[in-house]
Structures are given as C-alpha cells and as structure tokens.
C-alpha cells in the first residue's frame, strides 16, 4: 500500500483539490496569514470537524489520540497540512519509502537542493523514534484502524495522530472482547406490589428534588436483553443507528485494546502502546472528552451534563448520576463513585448516633461524680511532680477542665457506640455488596468473569524490557548463528536502533556520490534486522524468583526501614513532649505552668500532623518505586502490589502516634522514686489523672481533620491547578509568538493534552480507606468522627467529580464487577476495629475500673471515693538523689506524702510500692471484657452478614428471567430456521421436476436468501 494512501486525510472524491504551494508564495516575499487562507475556503475546517472531535472530513469520529514530540526546522508553517493535503506532492514523495510520511512537516515543493538546505540537522535518536512510529502506525492501519496526522498545532513541537475505528473493526473487536450489547428484545422489569409499591412511590416523591436531572437516572420499567456481540448474530441487535450503537466509551476501549496488542519490532520487540510510551516514542495516548463543559455556544454533551448535574458544588445535596458516570468513564470509575456514595449515605446514621452520644456526655457532665471529686478543692489532693527537679507538686483540682472534658467521650454511651459502629461496619459491607449486585445487573456485568479479562492482561512494558534483557544475556553466550552457521556479534539493544539508522543514512550519502546500487543498502538493512531478530522474546522466557530476589530483598529492607523511620519520628515527638514540658515548668508565669499539658499536647499533635502529611507523599513514591523494581507482569498485579505496600506504609504512618497514646503512654512509667527513663535522661510521660482518653481524642481529631482539610482537599485543589498553570506557562513559552494564532480556539485533542494525565484510582481509594480507619478503629474515643467524615465526603464527591470532568484527561474505560482488593481491606479494618475498640474501652478509658469499684469496693453503691481509690501514696523522702523538686514549697506548705495514679501498696505497708491486689482485679476484669466484647460483637457482625443476602431477591429473579428469555429467543430462532429449511426441502423436488436436465440453482427462496433474512 502506498504511504500517502495509508495516511490520506481526504475522502476519495475530494483528493483532486490542489492547494497552492505556500513556500513558493513566501519565496516571492509575501507572508500570508493563516486566517487569510482559511477565509479563502468556503468551509471552516475546524468547525466542520467540530474542533477536533472528527476527522477533517467531518464524518469519521476521533476515537483515540496519540501524541508525540518532534523537531522541525525554522521554516514557515504550512496550513495545507492542517486543512487539506497536496496530493501531487504526496504522490511524488511516496515513490521512496525513506521519505517523511505525509503531514510530517516538509517545506513543500521545490528543488532538491532547496529541500536539503532547509532540512534540519540529523538527530539519530529522533529518527529512531520516527521510524518506530512509522512501523507502528502502519501496523495499526493493517489492523483496520484509520489514522489522520496533525503536526501544525498551536503547541510547538507536538504532533497528534487521530485514530478512528470503522464499523467492521468495532464489530470484530466487540466479538473478541465479548462485550455485552443490548438486543432488540425488551422485557418488563418486575415491580414491587402492594405496600412496598406505595412506600416506594412515596419515597420517590420525597426524594424527587434531590434526584439529578439525567435521563439515565430515572426509574426504568423496561430493559433490553443483552447478549455478547457476535457478527453472525447481528440481526439480534438494533443496528438502525450504527454511529451510536457503540458509544464513545466502548469505542475508545476497543481502540485501546488494539493499541496494546499491536506489535512494533523496532520498539525492542515489545508489544503495545505501553512500551512505546515507556520508551518515549509517544508522549501521551488518550481518548477525547466529548466536548467543552461550559460556555454559551457549547453543544450539549455528556461531559457538560456531568459538569452541571454532578461536578458542581451547587448540587452537593443531590444523588450522583452513577449510570451516566459509568457511561462516560466506564465501570471501574463508576463503581468507585457508587461505593463512595454508599459509604457517605451510611455515615448519616452513624453521625446521628455519634452526635447523640456526645450530647449525652454534655448533659451528664455535671452528674459525673469522679470529675466532681477531682474539681472539688476541699479534697486537697497533692499530686507528685510530673518531671524531675524542675516540676513541683501540684493539686489535682488544677486538672478539673481535663476531667470534665474527658467525660464527654468517656461515658457508658461510648461502649454502646462502639458496639453500634461494629455492627454498622458489617451492615455497610453487606449493603455495598447488594448495591454492587444491582449495578452489575443494570450494567450487564452479571455474566462477566475475571477470566474474560485475562485476554486483556498484556505484559507491562517494564516486564518485557526485563525479559528482553534476560534474553540478550542468553543470546550473548550463544556464539553460533543457527541461520548462517557463522558467529555474529550481538548488537546491544540500546544501540541497535541508532546504529541501524545512522548506517542507513551513511549508505544513502554514499549512494548519492558513488552511485551505489539500491540493492546493497537494502541488503545491509536486512542483515542488521536479521541480527536484531536473534533477540526475540518468546513465551518460554519468564522472570523467576531468582531474577526477582534482589528486588524482594530490597522491598523487605526498605519497608522495615520506613516503618523504623516512623517509629523513630514518634520517639522524637515523645522526647519533644517530655523536654518541652520540663522547660515550660521552669517558666515563671503561673498561666504557662497551668496549661503545660494542653500546650505540649497541641503542639506535639501539630508536629505529628505535618510529619504524617509529608511522609504520606514520600511513602507513596517509595511504594511505587518498590513495586516497579519487582517488575510485575501485568497491570493488575502491579496495582495490587502497589496497593498493599502503600496501604501498609500509610497505615503505619497515620496510626502509629494514635496507637502510642492509646496503648503505650502512661503504661511503662514506673513510679515515683523508680521511674523509667529514655536514654537515661528523659522520664517517660504520664497520662492525666482523668486518663489518656481525652488526649487520644485530641490526637485523633486534629490528625483526622488536618489530613482531610490539607491533604485531601487543599492538595487535590491546589496541586492540580498549580501543575496546570505551570504546564500552561511552559507551553506558552514554547508556542510561537503569533498571539492571534495562540488565542484561537484549540482543537479538542490539543485542549485535552494540556490536562493532567489520569493516575489511577489508588490515591482516591487510599484516602477514603484511611478515613474509614479513623471512623471505625478508635471511634470509642471520638464519637464525632463519623460526622466530620460525612461533611468531608460531601465535599470530596464533588471535588473528585470536578477533577475527573475538568482537570483530568479522559481515562480509558475499564470493565470491572467489584472494587477489587479494597473490599478485603475494608473487611480487615472492620474486624480490626472490633479488637482495637475493645482494648480502648478496656485499657485506655476508666470504664472497667469504674465498674470494678462500683461492684467490688464501693461502700454505698455509688462512685463516691473512686478517685481516691485509683491513687496510690508516695513518701517524698523516698525520692532518688537528684530527682526531688527544686522548690518543694511551691504550693505554700511542706509536702510529706504525694499521690500518683496507680494500684500500689502504700509506703507504710510491709511490701511498700508493690503491685496491689486491686491492680490484678482490674486487669482480670479488663481482659475478660476484651474477650466478651470481641466475641459478642464478632458474632453479631457475622449474624448480620448471614441474615442479609448478598444478592437481592428481585435481582436474582431478574437474572433468572433474562436467562429464560435468552433461551426462548434462541429456540424461536432455531425453530424459524428449521421451518425455512423444511419449506425449501419441500419445494426443492417440485421445482426440479420440469428442469431435471439442468443443474439446480438457488432462487429467491433458496437457502442463501433465507439465511440473509435471518
């Protein structure tokens, strides 16, 4: 096939149009503007092709775009390549295959000498990429795709290859991919009857104002029967409008599959567009958005509809148009937003109950006897110093505010709320599974299996490169040439392409000066290709565990090191708290000394927040790097390994400071006179008299709110806009100085190229999973966590929607029937939350010590005396040397005995300062509570899981009905065929009698004609 025929940009009937040679005009000194030439034409080509959505003929839709960078001379720009192609010049070029392809920036007609003078200096690296593009695009043409090139764009040095999939290619690939398409057959969806129907109608009327104004979101009473597309059964499908039978999402998916499996031998024998993108042959590849999303003169399209009904903050109160999201972005992204919507809806009851628990604490704070005793100054309880030397004795009544605030979160209602949240998590998972099955039914994914996706699991470019490297090492050891029997030196893969093209150009120069026959050059080309062909990739060559062992070892060591870094930072913050508390205790201001605990806690939490946000970004990059060096074979394997590493590192990073406060702070302090020290200098910090639960609440709330406000929202808004602005400045600097040209409306593929590439759903899922952990893991200490998560998610949905619609290139639609590994992570967090909340209630709060005191030690059945029961006594004369307060008279009187929170024998006991029997009684009660709480809640969660079916009953009935209808449809078709065959068999002998001497021929009623009718 001739090159210009492959890349023809005009219909066959318009190829006789001839455009004046623009370079010849410029040689006369006339500089025409592009606008002048455009106005000279009868039709604006940009408007005809809808500004890049169609080929220049205005008929063939652009399904995909390949972008590449190229270098061109400083000669004037050629409008002919943008609007029409000069076929006379192209025909002259096509005589030699080594000339540039049409539309690649040749200066036009002229003498060969003039062409050589304007030819830019040779760049062998760029030529290597160009030759690879030529071969790859030629292979795409052989696969049936239609291409159109545009290098004369408003973006300097960037060329675009527009791809269109014709009808026959779409049908072929849809059959290969087993895409379910709607048939002509329609059936009624079973509707609820009786009381349920009345309830549903009332709910529809109530929720009508918050429903999106989208056709796809309305309740459907009829549904088309879907069946995997088959070219042999095209009569089953409604093909009255072939242009809309395959929507833009499906068309781009089909083209992407062809791009992935098309072979380019010059691209290191790797397969698909991913390898070419990794090697820099192409700089980007993406499907186009449907058009502009805002503006008065913009044609209405799905993108504009999504922007108005989904991606706008003004519709935050409405449901999401999930079906339209799936139609535009595909099932995988549709499932993410559906899951996010279900999660946000389920947070509403959790938030209501959390607020009620918080209000209960506020209402009963004045009735809480332990906090009233702590605030009662008449008790005159003198506490031991919080640090050595610089800290003095202090009164318990000074911690009154902390004790009263602790009751807001540490009350009997928090135990109920922990049980409720455990059941809520189980109900949420079951509700999502049922919602997922409804979506699978609506989106025709009920018969979709992961095995079907195995066809699409092409090896990644990095994996192919490693296999190629391994093959090269094996080939270098083999000195015998199987084809010629002569040993030939192996050409290094990174030098083969450059060497090939440089030697080719040298041979061309020799041919010009010495008249070397063309056959010698072609013979040398064939020899180099034969040498390169010795390095083929075969399916037998795979990466074994020996090949990956260095990467696995690096992964293990790196993850251990990163976790150790997190622990070291937490230890550093602990040392900061201890040293800062000691420094503030030396301050002369009474107000500063009275607020030491609040100041230290707040500043330490802010430091933790900043470190967590910074390390989250670092750990995300580290996880991606560690996954890359493992060289997973497929994208699915790469994504799962990346998710595991990123979640592990970010989980440890986000929750380590909270785990420390909840389970370690104040547990290994020691006692006065025998404290535990870090590095023999820093004394371990203690909990407040009211316990560590209030500090845990402060830590959890600041980290959770800070991550949501700064990392999830500010970063998602600010960073993409900043990247877009930097990219705009860079492109503006590289663009020509012609301001009028720059201000013209860009083509759709040019505008989409300036958008941010789609980086996957892993960051979106990750932030929500971490938030789910904050909501469930430590909910006993912060009942308001679901409320803050709900408020964040209302904004997050619209923020993500706006980012997908306006800030990102359109991603390739991916089929999926579930959310993948994220569901298992959610279930794991739900199970872990039960255990953690059991330990928080048992060991962090004072719930168990209060119950033990109430039923074992209280004299009058009340909580009076509880505070005194939890405090032990210490004789100040037993302080170690150098640890006693420097100012023992700071309270105005001499202290002989101070109190500290622990269960130990008094100094006048025979076994002074030993663990008392009360400690063991409380510990036994705590452990018993953990066992009972964990097993009870686990049983209740499993019971909820068992009671609620995974598949709704009506959906299972509809799926069964679809199967029955499909069987009936094929049975009727087979019966029709059999009747036609019987009719033909009966008529055959009758027609053959009068013409028995002639050979029978198929007439109008012959089988062929009947088959066509079918």
mmCIF file of C-alpha atoms in Angstrom, residues 51-307:
data_model
loop_
_atom_site.group_PDB
_atom_site.id
_atom_site.type_symbol
_atom_site.label_atom_id
_atom_site.label_comp_id
_atom_site.label_asym_id
_atom_site.label_seq_id
_atom_site.Cartn_x
_atom_site.Cartn_y
_atom_site.Cartn_z
ATOM 1 C CA UNK A 51 -12.860 21.346 16.549
ATOM 2 C CA UNK A 52 -11.041 18.042 16.643
ATOM 3 C CA UNK A 53 -13.824 15.638 17.582
ATOM 4 C CA UNK A 54 -13.955 14.326 13.991
ATOM 5 C CA UNK A 55 -11.531 13.781 11.158
ATOM 6 C CA UNK A 56 -11.229 16.638 8.692
ATOM 7 C CA UNK A 57 -13.932 15.097 6.533
ATOM 8 C CA UNK A 58 -16.417 15.772 9.353
ATOM 9 C CA UNK A 59 -17.736 12.195 9.204
ATOM 10 C CA UNK A 60 -15.296 9.903 10.982
ATOM 11 C CA UNK A 61 -15.186 10.349 14.745
ATOM 12 C CA UNK A 62 -11.867 10.547 16.599
ATOM 13 C CA UNK A 63 -11.819 7.604 18.990
ATOM 14 C CA UNK A 64 -8.267 7.919 20.300
ATOM 15 C CA UNK A 65 -5.272 10.231 20.022
ATOM 16 C CA UNK A 66 -1.541 9.511 20.058
ATOM 17 C CA UNK A 67 0.776 12.408 20.902
ATOM 18 C CA UNK A 68 4.465 12.669 20.090
ATOM 19 C CA UNK A 69 7.165 15.309 20.192
ATOM 20 C CA UNK A 70 9.067 16.140 17.039
ATOM 21 C CA UNK A 71 11.709 18.588 15.921
ATOM 22 C CA UNK A 72 11.247 20.696 12.814
ATOM 23 C CA UNK A 73 13.118 23.429 11.030
ATOM 24 C CA UNK A 74 12.564 27.139 11.478
ATOM 25 C CA UNK A 75 10.763 27.422 8.134
ATOM 26 C CA UNK A 76 7.310 28.925 7.939
ATOM 27 C CA UNK A 77 4.286 26.889 8.900
ATOM 28 C CA UNK A 78 2.215 25.066 6.323
ATOM 29 C CA UNK A 79 -1.503 25.453 6.518
ATOM 30 C CA UNK A 80 -2.113 22.902 3.821
ATOM 31 C CA UNK A 81 -1.268 20.108 6.213
ATOM 32 C CA UNK A 82 -3.848 21.355 8.670
ATOM 33 C CA UNK A 83 -6.704 21.802 6.238
ATOM 34 C CA UNK A 84 -6.030 19.852 3.048
ATOM 35 C CA UNK A 85 -3.172 17.733 1.744
ATOM 36 C CA UNK A 86 -1.327 18.412 -1.506
ATOM 37 C CA UNK A 87 -1.731 15.059 -3.203
ATOM 38 C CA UNK A 88 0.627 15.921 -6.016
ATOM 39 C CA UNK A 89 3.460 16.450 -3.574
ATOM 40 C CA UNK A 90 2.451 13.339 -1.629
ATOM 41 C CA UNK A 91 2.461 11.240 -4.773
ATOM 42 C CA UNK A 92 5.974 12.369 -5.544
ATOM 43 C CA UNK A 93 7.102 11.527 -2.041
ATOM 44 C CA UNK A 94 5.566 8.119 -1.995
ATOM 45 C CA UNK A 95 7.988 6.920 -4.641
ATOM 46 C CA UNK A 96 10.543 6.393 -1.879
ATOM 47 C CA UNK A 97 9.717 4.814 1.458
ATOM 48 C CA UNK A 98 12.532 6.541 3.285
ATOM 49 C CA UNK A 99 10.951 9.987 2.862
ATOM 50 C CA UNK A 100 8.907 11.506 5.712
ATOM 51 C CA UNK A 101 5.294 10.460 5.935
ATOM 52 C CA UNK A 102 2.593 12.895 4.799
ATOM 53 C CA UNK A 103 1.893 15.639 7.263
ATOM 54 C CA UNK A 104 5.272 15.461 8.915
ATOM 55 C CA UNK A 105 6.486 18.967 8.204
ATOM 56 C CA UNK A 106 8.186 19.006 4.822
ATOM 57 C CA UNK A 107 8.750 22.500 3.375
ATOM 58 C CA UNK A 108 6.703 21.768 0.250
ATOM 59 C CA UNK A 109 7.574 21.551 -3.395
ATOM 60 C CA UNK A 110 10.831 22.904 -4.685
ATOM 61 C CA UNK A 111 14.181 21.843 -5.946
ATOM 62 C CA UNK A 112 16.020 19.047 -4.179
ATOM 63 C CA UNK A 113 18.775 21.460 -3.332
ATOM 64 C CA UNK A 114 16.396 23.833 -1.639
ATOM 65 C CA UNK A 115 14.889 20.960 0.294
ATOM 66 C CA UNK A 116 18.294 19.887 1.523
ATOM 67 C CA UNK A 117 19.134 23.443 2.574
ATOM 68 C CA UNK A 118 16.032 23.668 4.751
ATOM 69 C CA UNK A 119 16.427 20.162 6.184
ATOM 70 C CA UNK A 120 17.349 20.386 9.896
ATOM 71 C CA UNK A 121 20.476 18.687 11.239
ATOM 72 C CA UNK A 122 20.135 14.934 11.579
ATOM 73 C CA UNK A 123 19.145 13.636 15.025
ATOM 74 C CA UNK A 124 19.585 9.875 15.040
ATOM 75 C CA UNK A 125 17.617 9.481 18.275
ATOM 76 C CA UNK A 126 14.639 11.340 16.854
ATOM 77 C CA UNK A 127 14.933 9.406 13.586
ATOM 78 C CA UNK A 128 14.858 6.177 15.559
ATOM 79 C CA UNK A 129 11.603 7.225 17.211
ATOM 80 C CA UNK A 130 10.189 8.360 13.885
ATOM 81 C CA UNK A 131 10.929 5.013 12.232
ATOM 82 C CA UNK A 132 9.298 3.214 15.124
ATOM 83 C CA UNK A 133 6.217 5.396 14.816
ATOM 84 C CA UNK A 134 6.068 4.733 11.082
ATOM 85 C CA UNK A 135 6.112 0.977 11.587
ATOM 86 C CA UNK A 136 3.655 1.037 14.488
ATOM 87 C CA UNK A 137 1.180 3.265 12.661
ATOM 88 C CA UNK A 138 1.498 1.094 9.571
ATOM 89 C CA UNK A 139 0.618 -1.924 11.700
ATOM 90 C CA UNK A 140 -2.380 -0.055 13.083
ATOM 91 C CA UNK A 141 -3.556 0.539 9.531
ATOM 92 C CA UNK A 142 -3.167 -3.158 8.785
ATOM 93 C CA UNK A 143 -5.299 -3.857 11.862
ATOM 94 C CA UNK A 144 -8.090 -1.882 10.209
ATOM 95 C CA UNK A 145 -7.833 1.443 12.032
ATOM 96 C CA UNK A 146 -7.909 4.751 10.176
ATOM 97 C CA UNK A 147 -5.357 7.438 11.044
ATOM 98 C CA UNK A 148 -5.002 11.149 10.465
ATOM 99 C CA UNK A 149 -1.986 13.239 11.398
ATOM 100 C CA UNK A 150 -1.807 16.848 12.598
ATOM 101 C CA UNK A 151 1.562 18.460 13.310
ATOM 102 C CA UNK A 152 0.613 22.073 12.618
ATOM 103 C CA UNK A 153 -0.871 22.732 16.041
ATOM 104 C CA UNK A 154 -0.814 25.597 18.481
ATOM 105 C CA UNK A 155 1.533 23.583 20.695
ATOM 106 C CA UNK A 156 5.051 23.911 19.345
ATOM 107 C CA UNK A 157 6.877 20.656 18.585
ATOM 108 C CA UNK A 158 3.896 18.407 19.345
ATOM 109 C CA UNK A 159 2.210 16.200 16.772
ATOM 110 C CA UNK A 160 -1.075 14.312 17.029
ATOM 111 C CA UNK A 161 -2.225 11.094 15.369
ATOM 112 C CA UNK A 162 -6.002 10.803 15.401
ATOM 113 C CA UNK A 163 -7.426 7.283 15.292
ATOM 114 C CA UNK A 164 -10.822 6.176 14.059
ATOM 115 C CA UNK A 165 -12.213 2.654 14.312
ATOM 116 C CA UNK A 166 -14.538 1.805 11.410
ATOM 117 C CA UNK A 167 -17.646 -0.310 11.847
ATOM 118 C CA UNK A 168 -16.111 -3.623 10.801
ATOM 119 C CA UNK A 169 -13.253 -3.219 13.298
ATOM 120 C CA UNK A 170 -15.667 -2.348 16.113
ATOM 121 C CA UNK A 171 -17.730 -5.442 15.380
ATOM 122 C CA UNK A 172 -14.665 -7.682 15.203
ATOM 123 C CA UNK A 173 -13.196 -6.424 18.482
ATOM 124 C CA UNK A 174 -16.525 -6.373 20.316
ATOM 125 C CA UNK A 175 -16.921 -10.054 19.494
ATOM 126 C CA UNK A 176 -13.359 -10.772 20.584
ATOM 127 C CA UNK A 177 -13.809 -8.889 23.897
ATOM 128 C CA UNK A 178 -17.235 -10.479 24.474
ATOM 129 C CA UNK A 179 -18.852 -7.108 25.026
ATOM 130 C CA UNK A 180 -22.482 -7.391 26.050
ATOM 131 C CA UNK A 181 -24.644 -5.205 23.822
ATOM 132 C CA UNK A 182 -28.401 -4.564 24.024
ATOM 133 C CA UNK A 183 -30.555 -6.587 21.656
ATOM 134 C CA UNK A 184 -33.889 -5.716 20.082
ATOM 135 C CA UNK A 185 -35.698 -7.814 22.679
ATOM 136 C CA UNK A 186 -37.161 -5.819 25.567
ATOM 137 C CA UNK A 187 -38.880 -7.087 28.700
ATOM 138 C CA UNK A 188 -40.663 -5.648 31.721
ATOM 139 C CA UNK A 189 -38.777 -5.331 34.980
ATOM 140 C CA UNK A 190 -40.671 -6.894 37.873
ATOM 141 C CA UNK A 191 -42.130 -4.151 40.025
ATOM 142 C CA UNK A 192 -42.988 -4.322 43.695
ATOM 143 C CA UNK A 193 -46.628 -4.692 44.611
ATOM 144 C CA UNK A 194 -48.873 -3.853 47.498
ATOM 145 C CA UNK A 195 -47.491 -1.948 50.447
ATOM 146 C CA UNK A 196 -43.914 -1.861 49.137
ATOM 147 C CA UNK A 197 -45.090 -0.212 45.904
ATOM 148 C CA UNK A 198 -46.872 2.526 47.867
ATOM 149 C CA UNK A 199 -43.814 3.076 50.054
ATOM 150 C CA UNK A 200 -41.542 3.310 47.006
ATOM 151 C CA UNK A 201 -43.833 5.800 45.307
ATOM 152 C CA UNK A 202 -43.906 7.987 48.439
ATOM 153 C CA UNK A 203 -40.115 7.839 48.713
ATOM 154 C CA UNK A 204 -39.752 8.761 45.038
ATOM 155 C CA UNK A 205 -41.929 11.829 45.528
ATOM 156 C CA UNK A 206 -39.989 12.848 48.635
ATOM 157 C CA UNK A 207 -36.578 12.359 47.035
ATOM 158 C CA UNK A 208 -37.524 13.819 43.642
ATOM 159 C CA UNK A 209 -35.971 17.258 44.420
ATOM 160 C CA UNK A 210 -32.599 15.646 45.168
ATOM 161 C CA UNK A 211 -32.555 13.433 42.074
ATOM 162 C CA UNK A 212 -30.231 14.562 39.251
ATOM 163 C CA UNK A 213 -31.941 15.748 36.056
ATOM 164 C CA UNK A 214 -30.434 12.952 33.997
ATOM 165 C CA UNK A 215 -32.327 10.556 31.770
ATOM 166 C CA UNK A 216 -30.175 7.597 32.810
ATOM 167 C CA UNK A 217 -31.093 8.137 36.468
ATOM 168 C CA UNK A 218 -34.833 7.729 36.055
ATOM 169 C CA UNK A 219 -36.506 4.527 37.159
ATOM 170 C CA UNK A 220 -36.761 2.093 34.251
ATOM 171 C CA UNK A 221 -39.728 -0.226 33.766
ATOM 172 C CA UNK A 222 -38.347 -1.788 30.577
ATOM 173 C CA UNK A 223 -34.918 -3.218 29.925
ATOM 174 C CA UNK A 224 -33.251 -4.507 26.801
ATOM 175 C CA UNK A 225 -31.958 -8.037 26.821
ATOM 176 C CA UNK A 226 -28.179 -8.028 26.453
ATOM 177 C CA UNK A 227 -26.014 -10.603 24.740
ATOM 178 C CA UNK A 228 -22.298 -10.810 23.882
ATOM 179 C CA UNK A 229 -21.876 -9.237 20.476
ATOM 180 C CA UNK A 230 -21.463 -11.613 17.545
ATOM 181 C CA UNK A 231 -21.115 -10.772 13.880
ATOM 182 C CA UNK A 232 -23.031 -13.920 12.969
ATOM 183 C CA UNK A 233 -25.984 -12.754 15.053
ATOM 184 C CA UNK A 234 -26.092 -9.098 14.104
ATOM 185 C CA UNK A 235 -29.789 -9.455 13.317
ATOM 186 C CA UNK A 236 -30.431 -9.760 17.074
ATOM 187 C CA UNK A 237 -29.160 -6.246 17.754
ATOM 188 C CA UNK A 238 -30.733 -2.915 16.909
ATOM 189 C CA UNK A 239 -28.365 -1.584 14.246
ATOM 190 C CA UNK A 240 -30.641 1.142 12.913
ATOM 191 C CA UNK A 241 -28.121 3.774 14.070
ATOM 192 C CA UNK A 242 -24.644 2.338 13.732
ATOM 193 C CA UNK A 243 -22.996 5.605 14.779
ATOM 194 C CA UNK A 244 -24.492 5.410 18.278
ATOM 195 C CA UNK A 245 -24.597 1.632 18.723
ATOM 196 C CA UNK A 246 -21.075 1.716 20.171
ATOM 197 C CA UNK A 247 -20.798 4.747 22.463
ATOM 198 C CA UNK A 248 -17.599 6.766 22.830
ATOM 199 C CA UNK A 249 -16.533 4.835 25.932
ATOM 200 C CA UNK A 250 -16.806 1.487 24.150
ATOM 201 C CA UNK A 251 -15.105 2.770 21.006
ATOM 202 C CA UNK A 252 -12.103 4.091 22.951
ATOM 203 C CA UNK A 253 -11.862 0.821 24.890
ATOM 204 C CA UNK A 254 -11.784 -1.175 21.646
ATOM 205 C CA UNK A 255 -9.120 1.070 20.120
ATOM 206 C CA UNK A 256 -7.026 0.856 23.288
ATOM 207 C CA UNK A 257 -7.097 -2.943 23.143
ATOM 208 C CA UNK A 258 -5.829 -2.815 19.566
ATOM 209 C CA UNK A 259 -3.114 -0.352 20.552
ATOM 210 C CA UNK A 260 -1.941 -2.620 23.375
ATOM 211 C CA UNK A 261 -1.557 -5.734 21.268
ATOM 212 C CA UNK A 262 -0.175 -4.196 18.067
ATOM 213 C CA UNK A 263 3.457 -5.206 17.581
ATOM 214 C CA UNK A 264 6.337 -2.854 16.804
ATOM 215 C CA UNK A 265 9.552 -4.761 16.147
ATOM 216 C CA UNK A 266 11.696 -1.639 16.205
ATOM 217 C CA UNK A 267 10.450 -0.937 19.712
ATOM 218 C CA UNK A 268 12.684 -3.615 21.223
ATOM 219 C CA UNK A 269 10.256 -6.364 20.214
ATOM 220 C CA UNK A 270 7.757 -5.226 22.807
ATOM 221 C CA UNK A 271 4.036 -5.202 22.335
ATOM 222 C CA UNK A 272 1.581 -2.366 22.602
ATOM 223 C CA UNK A 273 1.303 1.300 23.221
ATOM 224 C CA UNK A 274 2.526 0.991 26.824
ATOM 225 C CA UNK A 275 6.006 0.043 25.638
ATOM 226 C CA UNK A 276 6.124 2.906 23.162
ATOM 227 C CA UNK A 277 5.036 5.348 25.846
ATOM 228 C CA UNK A 278 7.665 3.998 28.233
ATOM 229 C CA UNK A 279 10.372 4.369 25.569
ATOM 230 C CA UNK A 280 9.336 7.925 24.695
ATOM 231 C CA UNK A 281 8.265 7.091 21.148
ATOM 232 C CA UNK A 282 4.898 8.629 22.024
ATOM 233 C CA UNK A 283 4.476 11.103 24.843
ATOM 234 C CA UNK A 284 0.782 10.528 25.536
ATOM 235 C CA UNK A 285 -2.206 8.447 24.440
ATOM 236 C CA UNK A 286 -5.761 9.168 25.487
ATOM 237 C CA UNK A 287 -9.394 9.195 24.324
ATOM 238 C CA UNK A 288 -11.066 12.564 23.848
ATOM 239 C CA UNK A 289 -13.610 14.244 26.046
ATOM 240 C CA UNK A 290 -16.994 14.709 24.400
ATOM 241 C CA UNK A 291 -16.529 18.480 24.106
ATOM 242 C CA UNK A 292 -16.458 21.608 26.243
ATOM 243 C CA UNK A 293 -18.196 21.568 29.598
ATOM 244 C CA UNK A 294 -19.016 25.274 29.917
ATOM 245 C CA UNK A 295 -19.843 28.146 27.618
ATOM 246 C CA UNK A 296 -22.914 29.549 25.909
ATOM 247 C CA UNK A 297 -22.302 28.232 22.397
ATOM 248 C CA UNK A 298 -21.230 24.753 23.515
ATOM 249 C CA UNK A 299 -23.151 21.826 22.090
ATOM 250 C CA UNK A 300 -24.868 19.753 24.738
ATOM 251 C CA UNK A 301 -22.906 16.593 25.532
ATOM 252 C CA UNK A 302 -22.411 14.089 28.337
ATOM 253 C CA UNK A 303 -19.432 15.986 29.711
ATOM 254 C CA UNK A 304 -21.445 19.190 30.036
ATOM 255 C CA UNK A 305 -24.313 17.267 31.625
ATOM 256 C CA UNK A 306 -21.953 15.675 34.148
ATOM 257 C CA UNK A 307 -20.493 19.081 34.968
#
